[in-house]
Each structure stands twice: as structure tokens, then as C-alpha cells.
PDB file of C-alpha atoms in Angstrom:
ATOM      1  CA  MET A   1     204.217  20.650 349.183  1.00 39.00           C
ATOM      2  CA  ALA A   2     203.870  24.139 347.689  1.00 36.00           C
ATOM      3  CA  LYS A   3     204.915  22.761 344.303  1.00 34.00           C
ATOM      4  CA  PHE A   4     202.288  20.005 344.617  1.00 32.00           C
ATOM      5  CA  TYR A   5     199.495  22.511 345.221  1.00 33.00           C
ATOM      6  CA  ALA A   6     200.757  24.714 342.398  1.00 36.00           C
ATOM      7  CA  ARG A   7     200.658  21.764 340.000  1.00 35.00           C
ATOM      8  CA  ARG A   8     197.193  20.828 341.317  1.00 36.00           C
ATOM      9  CA  ARG A   9     195.917  24.345 340.635  1.00 38.00           C
ATOM     10  CA  LEU A  10     197.306  24.156 337.098  1.00 34.00           C
ATOM     11  CA  SER A  11     195.614  20.779 336.561  1.00 37.00           C
ATOM     12  CA  ILE A  12     192.259  22.148 337.739  1.00 35.00           C
ATOM     13  CA  LEU A  13     192.661  25.211 335.514  1.00 35.00           C
ATOM     14  CA  ALA A  14     193.453  22.993 332.517  1.00 36.00           C
ATOM     15  CA  ALA A  15     190.401  20.838 333.222  1.00 38.00           C
ATOM     16  CA  LEU A  16     188.159  23.907 333.464  1.00 35.00           C
ATOM     17  CA  THR A  17     189.591  25.273 330.216  1.00 34.00           C
ATOM     18  CA  GLY A  18     188.845  21.979 328.483  1.00 36.00           C
ATOM     19  CA  LEU A  19     185.298  21.955 329.868  1.00 34.00           C
ATOM     20  CA  ILE A  20     184.650  25.491 328.640  1.00 32.00           C
ATOM     21  CA  ALA A  21     185.970  24.559 325.196  1.00 32.00           C
ATOM     22  CA  SER A  22     183.702  21.515 325.121  1.00 32.00           C
ATOM     23  CA  VAL A  23     180.657  23.625 326.005  1.00 31.00           C
ATOM     24  CA  GLY A  24     181.566  25.975 323.164  1.00 31.00           C
ATOM     25  CA  LEU A  25     181.625  23.058 320.743  1.00 29.00           C
ATOM     26  CA  PHE A  26     178.189  21.832 321.787  1.00 29.00           C
ATOM     27  CA  ASN A  27     176.722  25.332 321.573  1.00 34.00           C
ATOM     28  CA  GLY A  28     178.116  25.986 318.092  1.00 37.00           C
ATOM     29  CA  PRO A  29     176.093  25.735 314.872  1.00 43.00           C
ATOM     30  CA  SER A  30     175.701  22.304 313.328  1.00 41.00           C
ATOM     31  CA  ALA A  31     176.793  23.577 309.914  1.00 44.00           C
ATOM     32  CA  SER A  32     179.392  26.331 310.178  1.00 49.00           C
ATOM     33  CA  ALA A  33     181.362  28.015 307.434  1.00 56.00           C
ATOM     34  CA  ALA A  34     184.937  26.866 306.956  1.00 82.00           C
ATOM     35  CA  LEU A  35     186.630  30.198 306.307  1.00 94.00           C
ATOM     36  CA  PRO A  36     190.408  29.754 306.561  1.00 96.00           C
ATOM     37  CA  THR A  37     191.295  30.885 310.087  1.00 97.00           C
ATOM     38  CA  PRO A  38     192.444  34.505 309.944  1.00 98.00           C
ATOM     39  CA  VAL A  39     195.469  35.860 311.778  1.00 98.00           C
ATOM     40  CA  SER A  40     195.200  36.644 315.479  1.00 98.00           C
ATOM     41  CA  ALA A  41     193.949  40.019 316.680  1.00 98.00           C
ATOM     42  CA  SER A  42     197.447  41.034 317.769  1.00 98.00           C
ATOM     43  CA  THR A  43     198.882  40.150 314.360  1.00 98.00           C
ATOM     44  CA  ALA A  44     195.996  41.964 312.668  1.00 98.00           C
ATOM     45  CA  ARG A  45     196.763  45.082 314.717  1.00 98.00           C
ATOM     46  CA  THR A  46     200.407  44.876 313.619  1.00 98.00           C
ATOM     47  CA  TYR A  47     199.379  44.421 309.988  1.00 98.00           C
ATOM     48  CA  LEU A  48     196.906  47.299 310.174  1.00 98.00           C
ATOM     49  CA  ALA A  49     199.564  49.656 311.530  1.00 98.00           C
ATOM     50  CA  SER A  50     201.695  48.952 308.448  1.00 98.00           C
ATOM     51  CA  LEU A  51     198.983  49.521 305.826  1.00 98.00           C
ATOM     52  CA  THR A  52     199.141  52.654 303.710  1.00 98.00           C
ATOM     53  CA  VAL A  53     196.373  55.144 304.447  1.00 98.00           C
ATOM     54  CA  ALA A  54     195.085  56.697 301.234  1.00 98.00           C
ATOM     55  CA  THR A  55     191.967  58.213 299.690  1.00 97.00           C
ATOM     56  CA  GLU A  56     190.020  55.701 297.623  1.00 95.00           C
ATOM     57  CA  ASN A  57     189.444  56.125 293.896  1.00 93.00           C
ATOM     58  CA  ARG A  58     186.856  54.092 291.966  1.00 96.00           C
ATOM     59  CA  THR A  59     187.518  55.629 288.552  1.00 97.00           C
ATOM     60  CA  GLY A  60     187.397  52.977 285.827  1.00 97.00           C
ATOM     61  CA  TYR A  61     186.025  50.174 288.005  1.00 98.00           C
ATOM     62  CA  SER A  62     184.066  47.303 286.447  1.00 97.00           C
ATOM     63  CA  ARG A  63     183.314  43.950 288.025  1.00 97.00           C
ATOM     64  CA  ASP A  64     184.249  42.362 284.697  1.00 97.00           C
ATOM     65  CA  LEU A  65     187.853  43.346 285.409  1.00 98.00           C
ATOM     66  CA  PHE A  66     187.865  40.637 288.130  1.00 98.00           C
ATOM     67  CA  PRO A  67     187.117  37.356 286.296  1.00 98.00           C
ATOM     68  CA  THR A  68     184.932  34.964 288.341  1.00 96.00           C
ATOM     69  CA  TRP A  69     184.339  32.075 288.739  1.00 97.00           C
ATOM     70  CA  ILE A  70     187.267  29.957 287.534  1.00 97.00           C
ATOM     71  CA  THR A  71     187.729  26.188 287.538  1.00 97.00           C
ATOM     72  CA  ILE A  72     189.270  25.043 290.825  1.00 96.00           C
ATOM     73  CA  SER A  73     189.226  21.261 290.430  1.00 93.00           C
ATOM     74  CA  GLY A  74     187.625  18.931 287.908  1.00 94.00           C
ATOM     75  CA  THR A  75     184.225  20.390 287.008  1.00 93.00           C
ATOM     76  CA  CYS A  76     184.066  22.563 290.151  1.00 96.00           C
ATOM     77  CA  ASN A  77     184.357  26.323 289.855  1.00 98.00           C
ATOM     78  CA  THR A  78     185.114  28.684 292.726  1.00 98.00           C
ATOM     79  CA  ARG A  79     181.506  29.120 293.841  1.00 98.00           C
ATOM     80  CA  GLU A  80     180.901  25.380 293.866  1.00 97.00           C
ATOM     81  CA  TYR A  81     184.153  24.750 295.713  1.00 97.00           C
ATOM     82  CA  ILE A  82     183.225  27.220 298.485  1.00 98.00           C
ATOM     83  CA  LEU A  83     179.688  25.849 298.764  1.00 98.00           C
ATOM     84  CA  LYS A  84     181.094  22.372 299.283  1.00 97.00           C
ATOM     85  CA  ARG A  85     183.767  23.621 301.710  1.00 97.00           C
ATOM     86  CA  ASP A  86     181.396  25.683 303.818  1.00 97.00           C
ATOM     87  CA  GLY A  87     178.451  23.297 303.907  1.00 97.00           C
ATOM     88  CA  THR A  88     177.571  20.130 305.777  1.00 97.00           C
ATOM     89  CA  ASN A  89     176.544  16.902 304.008  1.00 97.00           C
ATOM     90  CA  VAL A  90     176.766  18.631 300.635  1.00 97.00           C
ATOM     91  CA  VAL A  91     175.780  16.454 297.672  1.00 97.00           C
ATOM     92  CA  THR A  92     176.795  17.537 294.179  1.00 97.00           C
ATOM     93  CA  ASP A  93     175.837  16.352 290.706  1.00 96.00           C
ATOM     94  CA  SER A  94     178.165  15.497 287.827  1.00 94.00           C
ATOM     95  CA  ALA A  95     178.554  19.205 287.053  1.00 95.00           C
ATOM     96  CA  CYS A  96     179.587  19.881 290.684  1.00 96.00           C
ATOM     97  CA  ALA A  97     176.387  21.849 291.402  1.00 96.00           C
ATOM     98  CA  ALA A  98     175.169  21.395 294.993  1.00 97.00           C
ATOM     99  CA  THR A  99     171.870  19.499 294.989  1.00 97.00           C
ATOM    100  CA  SER A 100     171.473  19.232 298.763  1.00 97.00           C
ATOM    101  CA  GLY A 101     173.208  20.136 301.991  1.00 98.00           C
ATOM    102  CA  SER A 102     173.103  22.565 304.898  1.00 98.00           C
ATOM    103  CA  TRP A 103     174.824  25.931 305.166  1.00 98.00           C
ATOM    104  CA  TYR A 104     175.224  28.169 308.200  1.00 97.00           C
ATOM    105  CA  SER A 105     175.723  31.850 307.399  1.00 98.00           C
ATOM    106  CA  PRO A 106     178.007  33.313 310.088  1.00 97.00           C
ATOM    107  CA  TYR A 107     177.080  36.896 309.210  1.00 98.00           C
ATOM    108  CA  ASP A 108     173.472  36.563 310.388  1.00 97.00           C
ATOM    109  CA  GLY A 109     173.210  33.131 312.004  1.00 97.00           C
ATOM    110  CA  ALA A 110     170.772  31.722 309.430  1.00 98.00           C
ATOM    111  CA  THR A 111     170.897  28.120 308.204  1.00 98.00           C
ATOM    112  CA  TRP A 112     169.901  27.236 304.635  1.00 98.00           C
ATOM    113  CA  THR A 113     169.268  23.980 302.816  1.00 98.00           C
ATOM    114  CA  ALA A 114     169.192  25.360 299.260  1.00 98.00           C
ATOM    115  CA  ALA A 115     172.393  26.562 297.586  1.00 98.00           C
ATOM    116  CA  SER A 116     170.364  29.199 295.738  1.00 97.00           C
ATOM    117  CA  ASP A 117     169.858  31.024 299.054  1.00 98.00           C
ATOM    118  CA  LEU A 118     173.604  31.645 299.343  1.00 98.00           C
ATOM    119  CA  ASP A 119     176.033  34.081 297.791  1.00 98.00           C
ATOM    120  CA  ILE A 120     179.797  33.686 297.890  1.00 98.00           C
ATOM    121  CA  ASP A 121     180.924  36.894 299.551  1.00 98.00           C
ATOM    122  CA  HIS A 122     184.223  38.512 298.683  1.00 98.00           C
ATOM    123  CA  LEU A 123     185.033  39.533 302.241  1.00 98.00           C
ATOM    124  CA  VAL A 124     187.064  42.444 300.870  1.00 98.00           C
ATOM    125  CA  PRO A 125     184.742  43.429 297.996  1.00 98.00           C
ATOM    126  CA  LEU A 126     186.092  43.641 294.468  1.00 98.00           C
ATOM    127  CA  ALA A 127     185.218  47.330 294.194  1.00 98.00           C
ATOM    128  CA  GLU A 128     186.931  48.006 297.513  1.00 98.00           C
ATOM    129  CA  ALA A 129     190.049  46.233 296.253  1.00 98.00           C
ATOM    130  CA  TRP A 130     189.965  48.344 293.092  1.00 98.00           C
ATOM    131  CA  ASP A 131     189.649  51.506 295.174  1.00 97.00           C
ATOM    132  CA  SER A 132     192.644  50.597 297.296  1.00 98.00           C
ATOM    133  CA  GLY A 133     195.212  49.403 294.788  1.00 98.00           C
ATOM    134  CA  ALA A 134     193.857  46.685 292.485  1.00 98.00           C
ATOM    135  CA  SER A 135     193.321  49.197 289.695  1.00 98.00           C
ATOM    136  CA  LYS A 136     197.076  48.898 289.102  1.00 97.00           C
ATOM    137  CA  TRP A 137     197.034  45.094 288.892  1.00 98.00           C
ATOM    138  CA  THR A 138     197.023  42.906 285.823  1.00 98.00           C
ATOM    139  CA  THR A 139     193.881  40.969 284.924  1.00 98.00           C
ATOM    140  CA  ALA A 140     195.602  37.775 286.097  1.00 98.00           C
ATOM    141  CA  GLN A 141     196.259  39.330 289.512  1.00 98.00           C
ATOM    142  CA  ARG A 142     192.659  40.482 289.815  1.00 98.00           C
ATOM    143  CA  GLN A 143     191.441  37.015 288.838  1.00 98.00           C
ATOM    144  CA  ALA A 144     193.621  35.466 291.548  1.00 98.00           C
ATOM    145  CA  PHE A 145     192.159  37.865 294.119  1.00 98.00           C
ATOM    146  CA  ALA A 146     188.573  37.221 293.057  1.00 98.00           C
ATOM    147  CA  ASN A 147     189.019  33.446 293.326  1.00 98.00           C
ATOM    148  CA  ASP A 148     191.331  33.215 296.340  1.00 98.00           C
ATOM    149  CA  ILE A 149     190.436  30.057 298.272  1.00 97.00           C
ATOM    150  CA  THR A 150     193.595  30.163 300.415  1.00 97.00           C
ATOM    151  CA  ARG A 151     193.206  33.458 302.272  1.00 98.00           C
ATOM    152  CA  PRO A 152     190.074  34.202 304.401  1.00 98.00           C
ATOM    153  CA  GLN A 153     188.476  36.050 301.483  1.00 98.00           C
ATOM    154  CA  LEU A 154     185.589  33.901 300.198  1.00 98.00           C
ATOM    155  CA  LEU A 155     182.637  32.785 302.313  1.00 98.00           C
ATOM    156  CA  ALA A 156     179.158  31.334 301.696  1.00 98.00           C
ATOM    157  CA  VAL A 157     176.570  33.634 303.327  1.00 98.00           C
ATOM    158  CA  THR A 158     172.879  34.511 303.095  1.00 98.00           C
ATOM    159  CA  ASP A 159     172.367  36.084 299.676  1.00 98.00           C
ATOM    160  CA  ASN A 160     170.382  39.159 300.724  1.00 98.00           C
ATOM    161  CA  VAL A 161     172.857  39.871 303.536  1.00 98.00           C
ATOM    162  CA  ASN A 162     175.688  39.856 301.029  1.00 98.00           C
ATOM    163  CA  GLN A 163     173.690  42.128 298.726  1.00 98.00           C
ATOM    164  CA  SER A 164     173.016  44.492 301.631  1.00 98.00           C
ATOM    165  CA  LYS A 165     176.745  44.624 302.365  1.00 98.00           C
ATOM    166  CA  GLY A 166     177.540  45.478 298.756  1.00 98.00           C
ATOM    167  CA  ASP A 167     180.963  47.070 298.479  1.00 97.00           C
ATOM    168  CA  GLN A 168     181.046  48.644 301.958  1.00 98.00           C
ATOM    169  CA  ASP A 169     184.089  48.527 304.196  1.00 98.00           C
ATOM    170  CA  PRO A 170     184.012  48.101 308.018  1.00 98.00           C
ATOM    171  CA  ALA A 171     183.510  51.830 308.542  1.00 98.00           C
ATOM    172  CA  THR A 172     179.896  51.346 307.421  1.00 98.00           C
ATOM    173  CA  TRP A 173     179.259  47.576 307.540  1.00 98.00           C
ATOM    174  CA  VAL A 174     180.173  44.584 309.684  1.00 98.00           C
ATOM    175  CA  PRO A 175     178.147  41.389 310.254  1.00 98.00           C
ATOM    176  CA  SER A 176     175.004  41.842 312.360  1.00 97.00           C
ATOM    177  CA  ARG A 177     176.000  38.747 314.351  1.00 97.00           C
ATOM    178  CA  SER A 178     178.344  40.347 316.876  1.00 97.00           C
ATOM    179  CA  ALA A 179     180.091  37.051 317.656  1.00 97.00           C
ATOM    180  CA  TYR A 180     181.573  37.068 314.159  1.00 98.00           C
ATOM    181  CA  VAL A 181     182.776  40.683 313.978  1.00 98.00           C
ATOM    182  CA  CYS A 182     186.216  39.945 315.386  1.00 98.00           C
ATOM    183  CA  THR A 183     186.793  37.129 312.866  1.00 98.00           C
ATOM    184  CA  TYR A 184     185.557  39.398 310.081  1.00 98.00           C
ATOM    185  CA  VAL A 185     187.874  42.328 310.803  1.00 98.00           C
ATOM    186  CA  ARG A 186     190.877  40.054 311.386  1.00 98.00           C
ATOM    187  CA  ALA A 187     190.230  38.473 307.996  1.00 98.00           C
ATOM    188  CA  TRP A 188     189.733  41.881 306.362  1.00 98.00           C
ATOM    189  CA  VAL A 189     193.093  43.151 307.590  1.00 98.00           C
ATOM    190  CA  GLN A 190     194.867  39.920 306.638  1.00 98.00           C
ATOM    191  CA  VAL A 191     193.574  40.084 303.068  1.00 98.00           C
ATOM    192  CA  LYS A 192     194.435  43.751 302.685  1.00 98.00           C
ATOM    193  CA  TYR A 193     197.901  43.148 304.092  1.00 98.00           C
ATOM    194  CA  TYR A 194     198.583  40.120 301.879  1.00 98.00           C
ATOM    195  CA  TYR A 195     197.574  41.997 298.741  1.00 98.00           C
ATOM    196  CA  ASP A 196     199.255  45.243 299.794  1.00 98.00           C
ATOM    197  CA  LEU A 197     196.006  47.204 299.589  1.00 98.00           C
ATOM    198  CA  SER A 198     195.560  50.567 301.266  1.00 98.00           C
ATOM    199  CA  VAL A 199     192.915  51.651 303.779  1.00 98.00           C
ATOM    200  CA  ASP A 200     191.149  54.987 303.989  1.00 98.00           C
ATOM    201  CA  SER A 201     191.116  56.917 307.274  1.00 98.00           C
ATOM    202  CA  ALA A 202     187.539  56.008 308.283  1.00 98.00           C
ATOM    203  CA  GLU A 203     188.184  52.344 307.487  1.00 98.00           C
ATOM    204  CA  LYS A 204     191.372  52.298 309.573  1.00 98.00           C
ATOM    205  CA  SER A 205     189.637  54.005 312.486  1.00 98.00           C
ATOM    206  CA  ALA A 206     186.815  51.442 312.442  1.00 98.00           C
ATOM    207  CA  LEU A 207     189.204  48.505 312.168  1.00 98.00           C
ATOM    208  CA  THR A 208     191.325  49.846 315.026  1.00 98.00           C
ATOM    209  CA  SER A 209     188.235  50.158 317.207  1.00 98.00           C
ATOM    210  CA  TYR A 210     186.925  46.679 316.446  1.00 98.00           C
ATOM    211  CA  LEU A 211     190.308  45.032 316.876  1.00 98.00           C
ATOM    212  CA  SER A 212     190.797  46.675 320.272  1.00 97.00           C
ATOM    213  CA  GLY A 213     187.870  44.602 321.488  1.00 95.00           C
ATOM    214  CA  CYS A 214     189.102  41.294 320.068  1.00 96.00           C
TER     215      CYS A 214
END
């Protein structure tokens, strides 16, 4: 009898969990960005602990050292690929340019229907990558980083929000939409870990703090 009630409690718990998940789906945005799912918070904390802490150096940086955008498939370059990936009901012309669709920017919660209102954010900015190790890479390696559609590194977001972010790291900038901060810092750490990039002390402190709440 005790086992029966234990199983019954588990069944009720499972049903409640499913109901909560369903509510989350209905409350979510109708057009949400499709950033590759970053590693879990616990994995991000492990990754962060292994990253080299070093002072950043921007000497010699130029955005031109990170070639963008490259052809991904057919006539579609990286920007066009991400716009199509992250949007809903996206229609493109023969040149792969988005002519209509809907895009939800997870940084600020805004929805747009014109591709011109969106930038493709390098979640870890190119200048930040240069500062933390990419200055030693070949041009081919920097091109791969700047056009990485596999890691959680490229995301369609509101253009002026991306411009406001600039090349800041999480010590001075995270998305204003608090519900996305955990995803953002997990992705940041994953990208830095994958590319063996360093963090500075303020950046590590901020990431540690944010991840402790994930």
C-alpha cells in the first residue's frame, strides 16, 4: 500500500510538472530566437573555473580581421541564415534576403517584422575575442569564429540594443530582459571555453555571480 501511494505521488508530481511546462509554452513569445541551446549552468560553472584569467589587450584590433559574412548555403550568407533560423514565417527572395517574417529579440522582448530592424549579434563580440586570445589566431580561425552557426554565438536581436551592447562583456552589459540573462551567460562561457579564450577578473566575477543564480 505504501508503494502504491508513493507511485501515486510521483504520478501527480509528473502531471503537475507537465502542466507547468505547458503553461510556459503558451506564455512564450510567438516568434522566439533559435539560439543553439547553451550548456547547463552547472557545466558553465565548471567551464568558467577552467578559463585562464588574464588582462585584456586590444592592440592591433580591426573588425576587418574577422571576415563576415560568408556563404553558408546556396545564396545565403551568415546574416541571412541566422535571420531565417531565428524568425517565424520568414520569406526570402532569390538572393536569400528576408522580405517578410517576424522576429522576437530575446534581449529586450521586442518583436519586429522588418529584417532591417535586426542586427546579428556576436554574443561574444569580435573585439572581446581579440582581447582574450583571438589576436593570435589565423584569419581563417577568426572567420570561423565570426560566422559560427553551431555554437550559441550568433543571434538576431534589435539593432539599437546590439549597438548599445557594443563590445562589452558581462561585467558591464547583460540583456535588459532578466529572463534571458542566464541563457546569455551560459552561452558566453560556452563560447569562450570552446575557443579557449581568457576572461579578465571583472568578467569572471560577473559571470560567477550570474551563474550562481541560474
